[in-house]
Short mmCIF file of N, CA and C in Angstrom, two decimals:
data_model
loop_
_atom_site.label_atom_id
_atom_site.label_comp_id
_atom_site.label_asym_id
_atom_site.label_seq_id
_atom_site.Cartn_x
_atom_site.Cartn_y
_atom_site.Cartn_z
N UNK A 1 1.42 10.14 -28.28
CA UNK A 1 1.37 10.99 -29.47
C UNK A 1 1.30 10.08 -30.71
N UNK A 2 0.44 10.42 -31.65
CA UNK A 2 0.29 9.63 -32.87
C UNK A 2 1.50 9.79 -33.77
N UNK A 3 1.84 8.69 -34.40
CA UNK A 3 2.99 8.71 -35.30
C UNK A 3 2.56 9.21 -36.67
N UNK A 4 3.32 10.13 -37.25
CA UNK A 4 2.99 10.69 -38.55
C UNK A 4 3.35 9.69 -39.64
N UNK A 5 2.42 9.51 -40.59
CA UNK A 5 2.66 8.59 -41.70
C UNK A 5 3.67 9.21 -42.66
N UNK A 6 4.56 8.38 -43.22
CA UNK A 6 5.52 8.91 -44.19
C UNK A 6 4.79 9.42 -45.43
N UNK A 7 5.36 10.42 -46.04
CA UNK A 7 4.75 11.02 -47.23
C UNK A 7 5.06 10.19 -48.46
N UNK A 8 4.31 9.11 -48.64
CA UNK A 8 4.51 8.22 -49.78
C UNK A 8 4.23 8.95 -51.08
N UNK A 9 3.23 9.82 -51.07
CA UNK A 9 2.86 10.55 -52.28
C UNK A 9 4.02 11.41 -52.78
N UNK A 10 4.71 12.09 -51.86
CA UNK A 10 5.84 12.92 -52.25
C UNK A 10 6.95 12.08 -52.86
N UNK A 11 7.24 10.93 -52.25
CA UNK A 11 8.27 10.05 -52.79
C UNK A 11 7.87 9.48 -54.14
N UNK A 12 6.59 9.12 -54.26
CA UNK A 12 6.10 8.57 -55.52
C UNK A 12 6.21 9.62 -56.62
N UNK A 13 5.84 10.85 -56.31
CA UNK A 13 5.92 11.92 -57.29
C UNK A 13 7.37 12.18 -57.70
N UNK A 14 8.27 12.19 -56.74
CA UNK A 14 9.68 12.39 -57.04
C UNK A 14 10.22 11.25 -57.90
N UNK A 15 9.83 10.02 -57.56
CA UNK A 15 10.26 8.87 -58.36
C UNK A 15 9.69 8.94 -59.77
N UNK A 16 8.43 9.38 -59.88
CA UNK A 16 7.79 9.51 -61.19
C UNK A 16 8.54 10.54 -62.03
N UNK A 17 8.82 11.69 -61.44
CA UNK A 17 9.53 12.75 -62.16
C UNK A 17 10.92 12.28 -62.60
N UNK A 18 11.61 11.58 -61.72
CA UNK A 18 12.95 11.07 -62.02
C UNK A 18 12.87 10.05 -63.16
N UNK A 19 11.91 9.14 -63.09
CA UNK A 19 11.73 8.13 -64.13
C UNK A 19 11.38 8.77 -65.47
N UNK A 20 10.50 9.76 -65.43
CA UNK A 20 10.09 10.43 -66.66
C UNK A 20 11.26 11.17 -67.30
N UNK A 21 12.06 11.82 -66.48
CA UNK A 21 13.24 12.53 -66.98
C UNK A 21 14.23 11.55 -67.61
N UNK A 22 14.45 10.43 -66.93
CA UNK A 22 15.36 9.42 -67.48
C UNK A 22 14.82 8.86 -68.79
N UNK A 23 13.52 8.61 -68.83
CA UNK A 23 12.89 8.09 -70.04
C UNK A 23 13.04 9.07 -71.21
N UNK A 24 12.83 10.35 -70.94
CA UNK A 24 12.99 11.36 -71.99
C UNK A 24 14.43 11.38 -72.52
N UNK A 25 15.40 11.24 -71.62
CA UNK A 25 16.80 11.20 -72.02
C UNK A 25 17.10 9.99 -72.89
N UNK A 26 16.53 8.85 -72.53
CA UNK A 26 16.73 7.64 -73.33
C UNK A 26 16.15 7.79 -74.73
N UNK A 27 14.97 8.38 -74.79
CA UNK A 27 14.33 8.58 -76.10
C UNK A 27 15.21 9.48 -76.98
N UNK A 28 15.73 10.54 -76.41
CA UNK A 28 16.61 11.44 -77.17
C UNK A 28 17.84 10.69 -77.68
N UNK A 29 18.44 9.87 -76.83
CA UNK A 29 19.62 9.11 -77.23
C UNK A 29 19.29 8.12 -78.35
N UNK A 30 18.15 7.47 -78.23
CA UNK A 30 17.74 6.50 -79.26
C UNK A 30 17.42 7.19 -80.58
N UNK A 31 16.85 8.38 -80.51
CA UNK A 31 16.49 9.10 -81.73
C UNK A 31 17.71 9.57 -82.52
N UNK A 32 18.83 9.81 -81.83
CA UNK A 32 20.02 10.28 -82.54
C UNK A 32 20.60 9.20 -83.43
N UNK A 33 20.46 7.94 -83.02
CA UNK A 33 21.01 6.85 -83.81
C UNK A 33 22.52 6.75 -83.74
N UNK A 34 23.14 7.44 -82.79
CA UNK A 34 24.60 7.46 -82.67
C UNK A 34 25.14 6.37 -81.75
N UNK A 35 24.32 5.42 -81.35
CA UNK A 35 24.78 4.36 -80.46
C UNK A 35 24.62 3.00 -81.14
N UNK A 36 25.37 2.02 -80.64
CA UNK A 36 25.36 0.69 -81.25
C UNK A 36 24.00 0.02 -81.06
N UNK A 37 23.78 -1.02 -81.83
CA UNK A 37 22.53 -1.77 -81.74
C UNK A 37 22.38 -2.37 -80.35
N UNK A 38 23.46 -2.93 -79.82
CA UNK A 38 23.42 -3.53 -78.49
C UNK A 38 23.06 -2.49 -77.43
N UNK A 39 23.69 -1.34 -77.50
CA UNK A 39 23.40 -0.27 -76.55
C UNK A 39 21.97 0.24 -76.74
N UNK A 40 21.52 0.31 -77.98
CA UNK A 40 20.15 0.74 -78.26
C UNK A 40 19.14 -0.21 -77.62
N UNK A 41 19.41 -1.50 -77.73
CA UNK A 41 18.50 -2.49 -77.14
C UNK A 41 18.47 -2.37 -75.62
N UNK A 42 19.62 -2.14 -75.02
CA UNK A 42 19.67 -1.97 -73.56
C UNK A 42 18.87 -0.73 -73.14
N UNK A 43 19.05 0.35 -73.88
CA UNK A 43 18.34 1.59 -73.56
C UNK A 43 16.84 1.43 -73.80
N UNK A 44 16.48 0.72 -74.86
CA UNK A 44 15.07 0.47 -75.14
C UNK A 44 14.44 -0.36 -74.02
N UNK A 45 15.15 -1.39 -73.57
CA UNK A 45 14.65 -2.22 -72.49
C UNK A 45 14.44 -1.40 -71.22
N UNK A 46 15.39 -0.55 -70.90
CA UNK A 46 15.27 0.32 -69.73
C UNK A 46 14.09 1.28 -69.91
N UNK A 47 13.92 1.77 -71.12
CA UNK A 47 12.81 2.67 -71.41
C UNK A 47 11.46 2.01 -71.20
N UNK A 48 11.34 0.75 -71.59
CA UNK A 48 10.09 0.01 -71.39
C UNK A 48 9.82 -0.14 -69.90
N UNK A 49 10.85 -0.45 -69.11
CA UNK A 49 10.69 -0.56 -67.66
C UNK A 49 10.20 0.76 -67.07
N UNK A 50 10.83 1.84 -67.48
CA UNK A 50 10.46 3.16 -66.96
C UNK A 50 9.05 3.54 -67.36
N UNK A 51 8.68 3.26 -68.60
CA UNK A 51 7.34 3.58 -69.08
C UNK A 51 6.29 2.82 -68.28
N UNK A 52 6.56 1.56 -67.98
CA UNK A 52 5.62 0.76 -67.18
C UNK A 52 5.50 1.32 -65.77
N UNK A 53 6.62 1.72 -65.19
CA UNK A 53 6.59 2.31 -63.84
C UNK A 53 5.75 3.58 -63.85
N UNK A 54 5.96 4.42 -64.84
CA UNK A 54 5.22 5.67 -64.93
C UNK A 54 3.73 5.41 -65.13
N UNK A 55 3.39 4.44 -65.97
CA UNK A 55 1.99 4.10 -66.20
C UNK A 55 1.33 3.63 -64.91
N UNK A 56 2.06 2.85 -64.12
CA UNK A 56 1.51 2.34 -62.87
C UNK A 56 1.24 3.49 -61.88
N UNK A 57 2.16 4.44 -61.81
CA UNK A 57 1.97 5.58 -60.92
C UNK A 57 0.78 6.42 -61.38
N UNK A 58 0.68 6.64 -62.68
CA UNK A 58 -0.45 7.42 -63.21
C UNK A 58 -1.78 6.72 -62.96
N UNK A 59 -1.82 5.42 -63.13
CA UNK A 59 -3.05 4.67 -62.89
C UNK A 59 -3.44 4.77 -61.42
N UNK A 60 -2.46 4.67 -60.55
CA UNK A 60 -2.70 4.80 -59.11
C UNK A 60 -3.26 6.19 -58.78
N UNK A 61 -2.68 7.21 -59.38
CA UNK A 61 -3.14 8.57 -59.16
C UNK A 61 -4.56 8.76 -59.68
N UNK A 62 -4.85 8.17 -60.83
CA UNK A 62 -6.19 8.26 -61.40
C UNK A 62 -7.22 7.62 -60.47
N UNK A 63 -6.90 6.46 -59.92
CA UNK A 63 -7.82 5.79 -59.00
C UNK A 63 -8.03 6.62 -57.74
N UNK A 64 -6.96 7.23 -57.27
CA UNK A 64 -7.06 8.06 -56.06
C UNK A 64 -7.96 9.28 -56.32
N UNK A 65 -7.80 9.90 -57.48
CA UNK A 65 -8.63 11.05 -57.83
C UNK A 65 -10.09 10.62 -57.91
N UNK A 66 -10.34 9.47 -58.53
CA UNK A 66 -11.72 8.98 -58.63
C UNK A 66 -12.32 8.75 -57.25
N UNK A 67 -11.52 8.20 -56.32
CA UNK A 67 -12.01 7.98 -54.97
C UNK A 67 -12.32 9.31 -54.28
N UNK A 68 -11.47 10.28 -54.49
CA UNK A 68 -11.69 11.59 -53.87
C UNK A 68 -12.89 12.31 -54.47
N UNK A 69 -13.17 12.05 -55.73
CA UNK A 69 -14.27 12.72 -56.41
C UNK A 69 -15.61 12.04 -56.17
N UNK A 70 -15.60 10.86 -55.56
CA UNK A 70 -16.83 10.11 -55.34
C UNK A 70 -17.76 10.86 -54.40
N UNK A 71 -19.01 10.94 -54.81
CA UNK A 71 -20.03 11.59 -53.98
C UNK A 71 -21.27 10.71 -53.98
N UNK A 72 -21.77 10.45 -52.82
CA UNK A 72 -22.98 9.63 -52.67
C UNK A 72 -22.85 8.28 -53.38
N UNK A 73 -21.66 7.73 -53.38
CA UNK A 73 -21.45 6.42 -53.98
C UNK A 73 -21.31 6.41 -55.49
N UNK A 74 -21.38 7.59 -56.11
CA UNK A 74 -21.21 7.65 -57.56
C UNK A 74 -20.09 8.61 -57.90
N UNK A 75 -19.27 8.24 -58.84
CA UNK A 75 -18.15 9.07 -59.24
C UNK A 75 -18.66 10.24 -60.09
N UNK A 76 -18.04 11.39 -59.91
CA UNK A 76 -18.43 12.56 -60.69
C UNK A 76 -17.28 12.99 -61.60
N UNK A 77 -16.54 12.02 -62.10
CA UNK A 77 -15.39 12.30 -62.95
C UNK A 77 -15.88 12.63 -64.36
N UNK A 78 -15.35 13.69 -64.92
CA UNK A 78 -15.69 14.07 -66.28
C UNK A 78 -14.43 14.12 -67.11
N UNK A 79 -14.55 14.03 -68.42
CA UNK A 79 -13.41 14.08 -69.32
C UNK A 79 -12.79 15.47 -69.27
N UNK A 80 -11.48 15.51 -69.42
CA UNK A 80 -10.75 16.75 -69.45
C UNK A 80 -10.99 17.44 -70.79
N UNK A 81 -11.27 18.73 -70.73
CA UNK A 81 -11.44 19.51 -71.95
C UNK A 81 -10.54 20.72 -71.89
N UNK A 82 -9.82 20.97 -72.96
CA UNK A 82 -8.91 22.12 -72.98
C UNK A 82 -9.69 23.41 -73.14
#
């Protein structure tokens, strides 16, 4: 019997959501200005780490979508319009 691959996408999405939620909380805390400079710098540093993680996940998702949208060797990706 073939072994089922772990659902990396589900874990990645959960990690992305968790990171994004934490990042939003950090931004709110920094915007209040009620914390010390040292604590602000620590939160800012953590925020930069989280933002980079989120950007990496989004870039990965974008590449995956482009691969899925490829037809006859050419991508059919169009800009999003509201």
